[in-house]
Every structure is written in structure tokens, then in C-alpha cells.
PDB file of C-alpha atoms in Angstrom:
ATOM      1  CA  MET A  54     -28.684  67.943  34.130  1.00  0.00           C
ATOM      2  CA  ARG A  55     -30.705  65.653  31.836  1.00  0.00           C
ATOM      3  CA  SER A  56     -34.159  64.955  31.736  1.00  0.00           C
ATOM      4  CA  ALA A  57     -35.190  62.217  34.153  1.00  0.00           C
ATOM      5  CA  ASP A  58     -35.053  58.640  32.297  1.00  0.00           C
ATOM      6  CA  PRO A  59     -37.497  56.330  34.271  1.00  0.00           C
ATOM      7  CA  ARG A  60     -35.888  53.209  32.416  1.00  0.00           C
ATOM      8  CA  VAL A  61     -32.855  53.036  34.626  1.00  0.00           C
ATOM      9  CA  VAL A  62     -32.804  52.719  38.488  1.00  0.00           C
ATOM     10  CA  LEU A  63     -29.400  52.935  40.401  1.00  0.00           C
ATOM     11  CA  GLY A  64     -29.112  49.706  42.427  1.00  0.00           C
ATOM     12  CA  LEU A  65     -27.258  49.543  45.618  1.00  0.00           C
ATOM     13  CA  HIS A  66     -26.639  45.861  46.009  1.00  0.00           C
ATOM     14  CA  ARG A  67     -22.786  46.208  45.805  1.00  0.00           C
ATOM     15  CA  SER A  68     -22.507  49.873  45.976  1.00  0.00           C
ATOM     16  CA  ARG A  69     -20.275  51.896  48.493  1.00  0.00           C
ATOM     17  CA  HIS A  70     -23.316  54.044  49.027  1.00  0.00           C
ATOM     18  CA  GLU A  71     -20.725  56.992  48.158  1.00  0.00           C
ATOM     19  CA  ARG A  72     -22.474  60.793  47.521  1.00  0.00           C
ATOM     20  CA  ARG A  73     -20.561  61.058  44.319  1.00  0.00           C
ATOM     21  CA  ILE A  74     -22.506  58.378  42.627  1.00  0.00           C
ATOM     22  CA  LEU A  75     -25.860  59.574  43.900  1.00  0.00           C
ATOM     23  CA  THR A  76     -25.151  63.185  42.492  1.00  0.00           C
ATOM     24  CA  ARG A  77     -23.774  61.958  39.328  1.00  0.00           C
ATOM     25  CA  ALA A  78     -27.085  59.818  38.775  1.00  0.00           C
ATOM     26  CA  LEU A  79     -29.146  62.792  39.243  1.00  0.00           C
ATOM     27  CA  ASP A  80     -26.806  64.786  36.884  1.00  0.00           C
ATOM     28  CA  LEU A  81     -27.373  62.064  34.227  1.00  0.00           C
ATOM     29  CA  GLY A  82     -31.337  61.958  34.946  1.00  0.00           C
ATOM     30  CA  VAL A  83     -31.384  58.858  36.918  1.00  0.00           C
ATOM     31  CA  THR A  84     -33.742  59.808  39.664  1.00  0.00           C
ATOM     32  CA  ALA A  85     -34.634  56.534  41.187  1.00  0.00           C
ATOM     33  CA  LEU A  86     -32.736  54.286  43.598  1.00  0.00           C
ATOM     34  CA  ASP A  87     -33.072  50.743  44.758  1.00  0.00           C
ATOM     35  CA  THR A  88     -31.705  49.181  48.039  1.00  0.00           C
ATOM     36  CA  SER A  89     -32.805  46.631  50.613  1.00  0.00           C
ATOM     37  CA  THR A  90     -32.998  46.480  54.349  1.00  0.00           C
ATOM     38  CA  ASN A  91     -30.005  43.902  53.992  1.00  0.00           C
ATOM     39  CA  TYR A  92     -27.461  45.760  51.910  1.00  0.00           C
ATOM     40  CA  LEU A  93     -24.610  46.738  53.096  1.00  0.00           C
ATOM     41  CA  GLY A  94     -24.914  44.514  56.381  1.00  0.00           C
ATOM     42  CA  PHE A  95     -28.222  45.968  57.006  1.00  0.00           C
ATOM     43  CA  ARG A  96     -27.267  49.473  57.133  1.00  0.00           C
ATOM     44  CA  SER A  97     -28.113  50.480  53.581  1.00  0.00           C
ATOM     45  CA  HIS A  98     -30.711  52.927  54.935  1.00  0.00           C
ATOM     46  CA  GLN A  99     -29.056  54.535  57.621  1.00  0.00           C
ATOM     47  CA  VAL A 100     -25.875  55.297  55.439  1.00  0.00           C
ATOM     48  CA  LEU A 101     -27.783  57.001  52.719  1.00  0.00           C
ATOM     49  CA  ALA A 102     -29.468  58.804  55.197  1.00  0.00           C
ATOM     50  CA  GLN A 103     -26.382  60.115  56.925  1.00  0.00           C
ATOM     51  CA  ALA A 104     -24.334  60.498  53.468  1.00  0.00           C
ATOM     52  CA  ALA A 105     -26.923  62.069  51.296  1.00  0.00           C
ATOM     53  CA  GLY A 106     -29.854  62.786  53.122  1.00  0.00           C
ATOM     54  CA  ASP A 107     -30.504  65.754  51.490  1.00  0.00           C
ATOM     55  CA  LEU A 108     -30.498  64.294  48.110  1.00  0.00           C
ATOM     56  CA  LEU A 109     -32.933  61.689  49.191  1.00  0.00           C
ATOM     57  CA  PRO A 110     -35.901  63.945  48.527  1.00  0.00           C
ATOM     58  CA  LYS A 111     -34.904  64.177  44.667  1.00  0.00           C
ATOM     59  CA  PHE A 112     -35.087  60.402  44.221  1.00  0.00           C
ATOM     60  CA  THR A 113     -37.933  57.805  44.178  1.00  0.00           C
ATOM     61  CA  ILE A 114     -36.662  55.033  46.719  1.00  0.00           C
ATOM     62  CA  SER A 115     -37.457  51.629  46.560  1.00  0.00           C
ATOM     63  CA  THR A 116     -36.351  49.084  49.046  1.00  0.00           C
ATOM     64  CA  LYS A 117     -37.096  45.440  50.225  1.00  0.00           C
ATOM     65  CA  VAL A 118     -38.063  43.344  53.190  1.00  0.00           C
ATOM     66  CA  GLY A 119     -37.697  39.753  53.888  1.00  0.00           C
ATOM     67  CA  TYR A 120     -34.217  39.085  55.157  1.00  0.00           C
ATOM     68  CA  PHE A 121     -33.410  40.019  58.896  1.00  0.00           C
ATOM     69  CA  PRO A 122     -30.235  39.854  61.048  1.00  0.00           C
ATOM     70  CA  GLY A 123     -29.805  36.408  62.777  1.00  0.00           C
ATOM     71  CA  PRO A 124     -27.722  34.719  65.274  1.00  0.00           C
ATOM     72  CA  ASN A 125     -25.733  33.072  62.246  1.00  0.00           C
ATOM     73  CA  GLY A 126     -26.175  35.965  59.719  1.00  0.00           C
ATOM     74  CA  ALA A 127     -29.044  36.929  57.594  1.00  0.00           C
ATOM     75  CA  GLU A 128     -32.201  35.004  57.836  1.00  0.00           C
ATOM     76  CA  HIS A 129     -35.384  34.799  55.564  1.00  0.00           C
ATOM     77  CA  SER A 130     -38.753  35.183  56.872  1.00  0.00           C
ATOM     78  CA  LEU A 131     -42.190  35.608  55.545  1.00  0.00           C
ATOM     79  CA  ASP A 132     -43.697  36.387  59.121  1.00  0.00           C
ATOM     80  CA  HIS A 133     -46.194  39.050  58.513  1.00  0.00           C
ATOM     81  CA  VAL A 134     -45.508  40.775  61.862  1.00  0.00           C
ATOM     82  CA  ARG A 135     -41.780  40.890  60.968  1.00  0.00           C
ATOM     83  CA  LEU A 136     -42.076  42.277  57.491  1.00  0.00           C
ATOM     84  CA  HIS A 137     -44.822  45.190  58.746  1.00  0.00           C
ATOM     85  CA  ALA A 138     -42.458  45.870  61.452  1.00  0.00           C
ATOM     86  CA  ALA A 139     -39.540  45.939  58.783  1.00  0.00           C
ATOM     87  CA  VAL A 140     -41.259  48.605  56.471  1.00  0.00           C
ATOM     88  CA  GLU A 141     -41.845  50.973  59.514  1.00  0.00           C
ATOM     89  CA  GLN A 142     -38.246  50.451  60.373  1.00  0.00           C
ATOM     90  CA  ALA A 143     -37.246  51.357  56.907  1.00  0.00           C
ATOM     91  CA  SER A 144     -39.274  54.407  56.888  1.00  0.00           C
ATOM     92  CA  ARG A 145     -37.548  55.469  60.212  1.00  0.00           C
ATOM     93  CA  ASP A 146     -33.803  54.902  58.815  1.00  0.00           C
ATOM     94  CA  LEU A 147     -34.333  56.704  55.739  1.00  0.00           C
ATOM     95  CA  GLY A 148     -36.075  59.740  57.402  1.00  0.00           C
ATOM     96  CA  ARG A 149     -39.003  59.234  54.915  1.00  0.00           C
ATOM     97  CA  GLU A 150     -41.391  56.844  53.552  1.00  0.00           C
ATOM     98  CA  PRO A 151     -40.070  54.550  50.633  1.00  0.00           C
ATOM     99  CA  ASP A 152     -41.990  55.031  47.506  1.00  0.00           C
ATOM    100  CA  LEU A 153     -42.133  51.434  46.986  1.00  0.00           C
ATOM    101  CA  VAL A 154     -41.033  48.515  49.078  1.00  0.00           C
ATOM    102  CA  PHE A 155     -40.756  44.946  47.571  1.00  0.00           C
ATOM    103  CA  LEU A 156     -41.376  41.490  49.268  1.00  0.00           C
ATOM    104  CA  HIS A 157     -37.719  40.417  48.839  1.00  0.00           C
ATOM    105  CA  ASN A 158     -37.221  36.975  47.268  1.00  0.00           C
ATOM    106  CA  PRO A 159     -40.385  35.445  48.806  1.00  0.00           C
ATOM    107  CA  GLU A 160     -39.385  31.855  47.280  1.00  0.00           C
ATOM    108  CA  HIS A 161     -36.442  31.453  49.724  1.00  0.00           C
ATOM    109  CA  SER A 162     -39.089  30.731  52.474  1.00  0.00           C
ATOM    110  CA  LEU A 163     -41.364  28.715  50.180  1.00  0.00           C
ATOM    111  CA  HIS A 164     -40.973  25.044  49.752  1.00  0.00           C
ATOM    112  CA  GLU A 165     -41.776  22.725  46.588  1.00  0.00           C
ATOM    113  CA  ALA A 166     -45.203  21.178  46.897  1.00  0.00           C
ATOM    114  CA  ALA A 167     -45.983  22.512  50.295  1.00  0.00           C
ATOM    115  CA  SER A 168     -49.716  22.593  50.620  1.00  0.00           C
ATOM    116  CA  GLN A 169     -49.454  25.940  52.765  1.00  0.00           C
ATOM    117  CA  ASP A 170     -47.212  27.768  50.798  1.00  0.00           C
ATOM    118  CA  GLY A 171     -50.340  29.941  48.910  1.00  0.00           C
ATOM    119  CA  GLU A 172     -51.272  31.043  52.092  1.00  0.00           C
ATOM    120  CA  VAL A 173     -48.130  32.019  53.404  1.00  0.00           C
ATOM    121  CA  LEU A 174     -47.458  34.146  50.375  1.00  0.00           C
ATOM    122  CA  ALA A 175     -50.844  35.459  50.696  1.00  0.00           C
ATOM    123  CA  GLN A 176     -50.136  36.370  54.406  1.00  0.00           C
ATOM    124  CA  ALA A 177     -46.960  38.252  53.402  1.00  0.00           C
ATOM    125  CA  CYS A 178     -48.532  40.106  50.520  1.00  0.00           C
ATOM    126  CA  ASN A 179     -51.173  41.121  52.654  1.00  0.00           C
ATOM    127  CA  ALA A 180     -48.584  42.588  55.175  1.00  0.00           C
ATOM    128  CA  LEU A 181     -47.011  44.822  52.544  1.00  0.00           C
ATOM    129  CA  ALA A 182     -50.349  45.860  51.244  1.00  0.00           C
ATOM    130  CA  GLY A 183     -51.501  46.809  54.731  1.00  0.00           C
ATOM    131  CA  ALA A 184     -48.484  48.635  55.115  1.00  0.00           C
ATOM    132  CA  THR A 185     -49.035  50.526  52.005  1.00  0.00           C
ATOM    133  CA  ALA A 186     -52.516  51.558  52.990  1.00  0.00           C
ATOM    134  CA  LYS A 187     -51.303  52.777  56.170  1.00  0.00           C
ATOM    135  CA  GLY A 188     -48.990  55.171  54.467  1.00  0.00           C
ATOM    136  CA  LEU A 189     -45.941  53.638  55.533  1.00  0.00           C
ATOM    137  CA  CYS A 190     -44.657  53.174  51.789  1.00  0.00           C
ATOM    138  CA  GLY A 191     -46.071  54.512  48.465  1.00  0.00           C
ATOM    139  CA  ALA A 192     -46.959  51.156  46.996  1.00  0.00           C
ATOM    140  CA  TRP A 193     -45.706  47.639  47.299  1.00  0.00           C
ATOM    141  CA  GLY A 194     -44.302  44.723  44.918  1.00  0.00           C
ATOM    142  CA  VAL A 195     -42.614  41.567  44.653  1.00  0.00           C
ATOM    143  CA  ALA A 196     -38.774  41.059  44.069  1.00  0.00           C
ATOM    144  CA  SER A 197     -37.884  37.649  43.008  1.00  0.00           C
ATOM    145  CA  TRP A 198     -34.445  36.020  41.956  1.00  0.00           C
ATOM    146  CA  ASP A 199     -36.013  32.866  41.224  1.00  0.00           C
ATOM    147  CA  PRO A 200     -39.597  33.408  40.586  1.00  0.00           C
ATOM    148  CA  THR A 201     -40.411  29.676  39.256  1.00  0.00           C
ATOM    149  CA  PRO A 202     -42.346  28.455  42.432  1.00  0.00           C
ATOM    150  CA  LEU A 203     -44.631  31.268  42.409  1.00  0.00           C
ATOM    151  CA  PRO A 204     -46.831  31.193  39.228  1.00  0.00           C
ATOM    152  CA  SER A 205     -48.797  28.277  40.673  1.00  0.00           C
ATOM    153  CA  LEU A 206     -49.358  30.098  44.166  1.00  0.00           C
ATOM    154  CA  ILE A 207     -51.243  33.161  42.625  1.00  0.00           C
ATOM    155  CA  ASP A 208     -54.969  33.204  42.995  1.00  0.00           C
ATOM    156  CA  THR A 209     -57.458  36.029  42.591  1.00  0.00           C
ATOM    157  CA  THR A 210     -57.845  36.381  46.349  1.00  0.00           C
ATOM    158  CA  MET A 211     -54.262  37.606  46.832  1.00  0.00           C
ATOM    159  CA  PRO A 212     -53.446  41.256  46.758  1.00  0.00           C
ATOM    160  CA  ARG A 213     -52.054  42.291  43.677  1.00  0.00           C
ATOM    161  CA  PRO A 214     -48.613  44.072  43.640  1.00  0.00           C
ATOM    162  CA  SER A 215     -47.711  47.230  41.697  1.00  0.00           C
ATOM    163  CA  VAL A 216     -44.638  46.344  40.510  1.00  0.00           C
ATOM    164  CA  LEU A 217     -42.712  42.777  39.996  1.00  0.00           C
ATOM    165  CA  MET A 218     -38.900  42.819  39.877  1.00  0.00           C
ATOM    166  CA  VAL A 219     -37.096  39.836  38.333  1.00  0.00           C
ATOM    167  CA  ARG A 220     -33.713  38.897  36.929  1.00  0.00           C
ATOM    168  CA  ALA A 221     -33.271  40.121  33.506  1.00  0.00           C
ATOM    169  CA  GLY A 222     -30.384  39.663  30.713  1.00  0.00           C
ATOM    170  CA  LEU A 223     -28.603  37.208  28.482  1.00  0.00           C
ATOM    171  CA  LEU A 224     -27.676  34.880  31.444  1.00  0.00           C
ATOM    172  CA  VAL A 225     -31.181  34.343  32.695  1.00  0.00           C
ATOM    173  CA  GLY A 226     -32.421  30.850  32.073  1.00  0.00           C
ATOM    174  CA  SER A 227     -35.499  29.610  30.261  1.00  0.00           C
ATOM    175  CA  ARG A 228     -37.624  28.714  33.429  1.00  0.00           C
ATOM    176  CA  THR A 229     -36.892  32.000  34.984  1.00  0.00           C
ATOM    177  CA  LEU A 230     -37.716  33.952  31.566  1.00  0.00           C
ATOM    178  CA  ASP A 231     -41.198  31.845  31.557  1.00  0.00           C
ATOM    179  CA  ALA A 232     -41.934  32.273  35.134  1.00  0.00           C
ATOM    180  CA  ALA A 233     -41.648  36.004  34.976  1.00  0.00           C
ATOM    181  CA  ASP A 234     -43.840  36.221  31.759  1.00  0.00           C
ATOM    182  CA  ALA A 235     -46.525  34.137  33.864  1.00  0.00           C
ATOM    183  CA  LEU A 236     -46.391  36.194  37.014  1.00  0.00           C
ATOM    184  CA  THR A 237     -46.710  39.245  34.680  1.00  0.00           C
ATOM    185  CA  GLU A 238     -49.631  37.846  33.244  1.00  0.00           C
ATOM    186  CA  ALA A 239     -51.201  36.496  36.251  1.00  0.00           C
ATOM    187  CA  TRP A 240     -51.006  39.966  38.042  1.00  0.00           C
ATOM    188  CA  HIS A 241     -51.827  41.996  34.942  1.00  0.00           C
ATOM    189  CA  LEU A 242     -48.931  43.923  35.106  1.00  0.00           C
ATOM    190  CA  GLY A 243     -47.750  46.356  32.201  1.00  0.00           C
ATOM    191  CA  ASP A 244     -47.071  50.157  31.773  1.00  0.00           C
ATOM    192  CA  GLY A 245     -43.960  50.556  33.730  1.00  0.00           C
ATOM    193  CA  ARG A 246     -44.811  47.821  36.334  1.00  0.00           C
ATOM    194  CA  VAL A 247     -42.100  45.325  35.418  1.00  0.00           C
ATOM    195  CA  ARG A 248     -38.471  46.076  36.501  1.00  0.00           C
ATOM    196  CA  GLY A 249     -35.387  43.686  35.544  1.00  0.00           C
ATOM    197  CA  MET A 250     -32.262  43.554  37.850  1.00  0.00           C
ATOM    198  CA  SER A 251     -28.731  42.075  37.762  1.00  0.00           C
ATOM    199  CA  PRO A 252     -28.372  42.412  33.982  1.00  0.00           C
ATOM    200  CA  PHE A 253     -24.765  41.016  33.774  1.00  0.00           C
ATOM    201  CA  GLY A 254     -25.409  38.295  36.058  1.00  0.00           C
ATOM    202  CA  GLY A 255     -23.072  39.826  38.639  1.00  0.00           C
ATOM    203  CA  SER A 256     -20.333  41.549  37.124  1.00  0.00           C
ATOM    204  CA  THR A 257     -19.333  43.144  33.557  1.00  0.00           C
ATOM    205  CA  GLY A 258     -16.108  41.738  34.404  1.00  0.00           C
ATOM    206  CA  ALA A 259     -17.074  38.105  34.034  1.00  0.00           C
ATOM    207  CA  PRO A 260     -15.249  36.063  31.267  1.00  0.00           C
ATOM    208  CA  VAL A 261     -18.436  35.339  29.625  1.00  0.00           C
ATOM    209  CA  TRP A 262     -18.606  38.942  28.100  1.00  0.00           C
ATOM    210  CA  ASP A 263     -15.349  38.135  26.331  1.00  0.00           C
ATOM    211  CA  ARG A 264     -16.882  35.129  24.657  1.00  0.00           C
ATOM    212  CA  VAL A 265     -20.373  36.307  23.691  1.00  0.00           C
ATOM    213  CA  ASP A 266     -21.375  39.309  21.558  1.00  0.00           C
ATOM    214  CA  PRO A 267     -24.348  40.871  22.784  1.00  0.00           C
ATOM    215  CA  ARG A 268     -24.350  43.099  19.845  1.00  0.00           C
ATOM    216  CA  LEU A 269     -26.278  40.614  17.624  1.00  0.00           C
ATOM    217  CA  PHE A 270     -29.521  41.407  19.366  1.00  0.00           C
ATOM    218  CA  LEU A 271     -29.248  45.072  18.220  1.00  0.00           C
ATOM    219  CA  ARG A 272     -30.384  46.493  14.958  1.00  0.00           C
ATOM    220  CA  ASP A 273     -27.599  49.045  14.866  1.00  0.00           C
ATOM    221  CA  SER A 274     -24.631  48.331  17.159  1.00  0.00           C
ATOM    222  CA  CYS A 275     -22.422  50.822  15.710  1.00  0.00           C
ATOM    223  CA  GLY A 276     -20.047  51.963  18.487  1.00  0.00           C
ATOM    224  CA  LEU A 277     -21.556  50.000  21.321  1.00  0.00           C
ATOM    225  CA  SER A 278     -19.254  47.947  23.578  1.00  0.00           C
ATOM    226  CA  ARG A 279     -20.250  44.328  24.540  1.00  0.00           C
ATOM    227  CA  VAL A 280     -21.410  45.397  27.963  1.00  0.00           C
ATOM    228  CA  GLN A 281     -23.599  48.459  26.541  1.00  0.00           C
ATOM    229  CA  ALA A 282     -25.321  45.912  24.132  1.00  0.00           C
ATOM    230  CA  ALA A 283     -25.789  43.308  27.050  1.00  0.00           C
ATOM    231  CA  PHE A 284     -27.415  46.103  29.151  1.00  0.00           C
ATOM    232  CA  ARG A 285     -29.847  46.955  26.394  1.00  0.00           C
ATOM    233  CA  ALA A 286     -30.898  43.294  25.610  1.00  0.00           C
ATOM    234  CA  ALA A 287     -31.830  42.907  29.072  1.00  0.00           C
ATOM    235  CA  TYR A 288     -34.962  44.801  28.450  1.00  0.00           C
ATOM    236  CA  CYS A 289     -36.379  42.059  26.247  1.00  0.00           C
ATOM    237  CA  LEU A 290     -35.196  39.193  28.461  1.00  0.00           C
ATOM    238  CA  PRO A 291     -37.863  39.207  30.030  1.00  0.00           C
ATOM    239  CA  GLU A 292     -39.818  42.138  28.655  1.00  0.00           C
ATOM    240  CA  VAL A 293     -39.447  44.749  31.321  1.00  0.00           C
ATOM    241  CA  ASP A 294     -39.704  48.522  31.458  1.00  0.00           C
ATOM    242  CA  THR A 295     -37.028  49.482  33.798  1.00  0.00           C
ATOM    243  CA  VAL A 296     -33.838  47.723  34.873  1.00  0.00           C
ATOM    244  CA  ALA A 297     -31.863  48.169  38.137  1.00  0.00           C
ATOM    245  CA  VAL A 298     -28.388  48.459  37.728  1.00  0.00           C
ATOM    246  CA  GLY A 299     -25.369  49.004  40.377  1.00  0.00           C
ATOM    247  CA  THR A 300     -22.226  50.512  39.977  1.00  0.00           C
ATOM    248  CA  ASP A 301     -19.666  52.809  41.643  1.00  0.00           C
ATOM    249  CA  GLU A 302     -18.584  54.646  38.670  1.00  0.00           C
ATOM    250  CA  PRO A 303     -20.295  57.402  37.094  1.00  0.00           C
ATOM    251  CA  ALA A 304     -18.823  56.812  33.805  1.00  0.00           C
ATOM    252  CA  HIS A 305     -20.175  53.171  33.527  1.00  0.00           C
ATOM    253  CA  LEU A 306     -23.393  54.545  34.390  1.00  0.00           C
ATOM    254  CA  ALA A 307     -23.453  57.119  31.675  1.00  0.00           C
ATOM    255  CA  GLU A 308     -22.347  54.503  29.171  1.00  0.00           C
ATOM    256  CA  LEU A 309     -25.393  52.362  30.068  1.00  0.00           C
ATOM    257  CA  ILE A 310     -27.724  55.097  29.601  1.00  0.00           C
ATOM    258  CA  ASP A 311     -26.389  55.861  26.388  1.00  0.00           C
ATOM    259  CA  ALA A 312     -27.067  52.228  25.194  1.00  0.00           C
ATOM    260  CA  LEU A 313     -30.516  52.690  25.235  1.00  0.00           C
ATOM    261  CA  ALA A 314     -30.751  54.965  22.371  1.00  0.00           C
ATOM    262  CA  ASP A 315     -30.385  51.645  20.027  1.00  0.00           C
ATOM    263  CA  ASP A 316     -33.032  49.484  18.813  1.00  0.00           C
ATOM    264  CA  ILE A 317     -33.146  46.140  19.865  1.00  0.00           C
ATOM    265  CA  ASP A 318     -33.803  43.504  16.967  1.00  0.00           C
ATOM    266  CA  GLU A 319     -36.937  41.625  18.189  1.00  0.00           C
ATOM    267  CA  GLN A 320     -36.470  38.608  15.641  1.00  0.00           C
ATOM    268  CA  ALA A 321     -33.100  37.711  17.250  1.00  0.00           C
ATOM    269  CA  ILE A 322     -34.619  37.873  20.787  1.00  0.00           C
ATOM    270  CA  HIS A 323     -37.358  35.676  19.800  1.00  0.00           C
ATOM    271  CA  GLU A 324     -35.024  32.927  18.349  1.00  0.00           C
ATOM    272  CA  TYR A 325     -32.920  33.268  21.207  1.00  0.00           C
ATOM    273  CA  ARG A 326     -35.896  32.585  23.451  1.00  0.00           C
ATOM    274  CA  VAL A 327     -36.680  29.549  21.406  1.00  0.00           C
ATOM    275  CA  LEU A 328     -33.262  28.324  21.489  1.00  0.00           C
ATOM    276  CA  LEU A 329     -33.315  28.501  25.125  1.00  0.00           C
ATOM    277  CA  ARG A 330     -36.411  26.513  25.355  1.00  0.00           C
ATOM    278  CA  THR A 331     -35.162  23.895  22.970  1.00  0.00           C
ATOM    279  CA  ARG A 332     -32.216  23.392  25.011  1.00  0.00           C
ATOM    280  CA  LEU A 333     -34.099  23.088  28.258  1.00  0.00           C
ATOM    281  CA  ARG A 334     -36.337  20.242  26.798  1.00  0.00           C
ATOM    282  CA  GLY A 335     -33.046  18.486  25.582  1.00  0.00           C
ATOM    283  CA  GLN A 336     -33.860  18.570  21.889  1.00  0.00           C
ATOM    284  CA  PRO A 337     -31.278  19.076  19.190  1.00  0.00           C
ATOM    285  CA  PHE A 338     -30.598  22.556  18.068  1.00  0.00           C
TER     286      PHE A 338
END
């Protein structure tokens, strides 16, 4: 078994939750899992406990609350009572308290320029901070797919999350990258407190990875595939300490871990960020 690598989290968004990928992750030194109450048709926690309950103590587990079963499918809510109850239910279904619970995509229930948005977000954060204080989870955080509405809502009276998780990688737009940076600064997060997710924008088989060569962002990409290079670059777009990545193939997970040995070309990343901002402003390249 390799030593634990805190830079990689096994995400279960599209996973079949099979025991073999969990055991192989442990063999590779990946000792962190990330799931959500709504994954696998709102059955992720129960399936994990049934399929690999004996393995779960070997992992740190993060999950997310914010989506709930509704009459027409999943619905989102920042209601503090529902959020607190969801954390309690997660603990029961997993058979243990989660190490970390994220407020899942709070922007989904926020409305542009709505005067009460700051209060709504603060109440949701207070719900998770309260659940943490009661011992229902080890810590709480915010996971945001589109963080652009959030920086303007942060103030000093709002509880500060322990961890922020945002999209990362070459397919993330300039607004999202800048918003992630602004949240990191507003909440004074660092030292392993910022995570990335969806480093491939959904799939390593997307046509974009045949047209773009991410090895341009590495100092020495000898031997690495384009997928490996894209994963390594995701740690700098935006600057994150850990990336959650999903797979059902142990070999793929091993390849991604191997990519972390390569070094980033920081100047290339800087120039890419400048290019994104220039394009966003509609200026000529």
C-alpha cells in the first residue's frame, strides 16, 4: 500500500459505488471519499454502508447537503431546518459521522440581486456550523459549481467554512476562476482548505481532449498522457490543494496519481489566465 496522498479524493458522483474501486483506492494511498446525499438516486450513503461498511473507517468522508427528493425529482433548498436534518440523516445512513459536510451549490437557491440572499446564505451556513458544533460532522464547507454570485454576499458576521470546493481545470471559465479566488481570499482559506472538482469537465472522453494538449502547462511532460496533464494542471486553475476525481477504473486512478509527480509551468498558467480574462472582456488577443 502506498502512503496516503491527501491531494486526491475519490469522488463518487458518477461512480457505481463498487467495493473494488474503494479497495484499490486504499492500495494507492487514496484515503478520502467525496459523495453527496443526492448521488446514486439519493442512495449513495446507504449503498456505501452496505457494500463497504468495513472499509469506511479507513477513509475520511465528505458529503454534501442541499438537494432533496421532490415530487418532480431533486429539488434544492437552503432551509436551515432541512439542512440540519439532512446532516443527521447522513450520519445515520453512513453508520458514522461524516468528517466534512459541504453546503451543496448554494447558488442554486440564490437569485441575482435579491436583497435577502445574504441572510439566506448566512442561515444555511449557520445550520451547518451548528451541526458541526453538535458533533454531527467533523467540519463543514461550501461546494459550489458556479461561485460567481457568492463573493458579494460574504461578510464578517457569516460563519467561515473550513473547506471550499469549486470546479477546477482547463475547461473552467474566467468568471468562475476569479470568483473562486475571491471566496478563498474572503474566507482566508489556505493550507489544504481549497479543493477542486470535475477536473475534466465531465468526461476524459470528450472531444476537447483530442484537440487540446494540456502538456503545454507542464515543465516536463515526458511520458504523460493528455488526460494526466489535464489533471495535473487542474491544481492551478484555480489554485487548489486537493482534487476530487471520479472513476470506476482502478487503472485510471493510478494514472492520475502518477501525474502528480510532474511540475507545473507557472508562467504558462499565468499567461493562460490572462488570455481567459482578455477573451472575457472581448479584447483582441
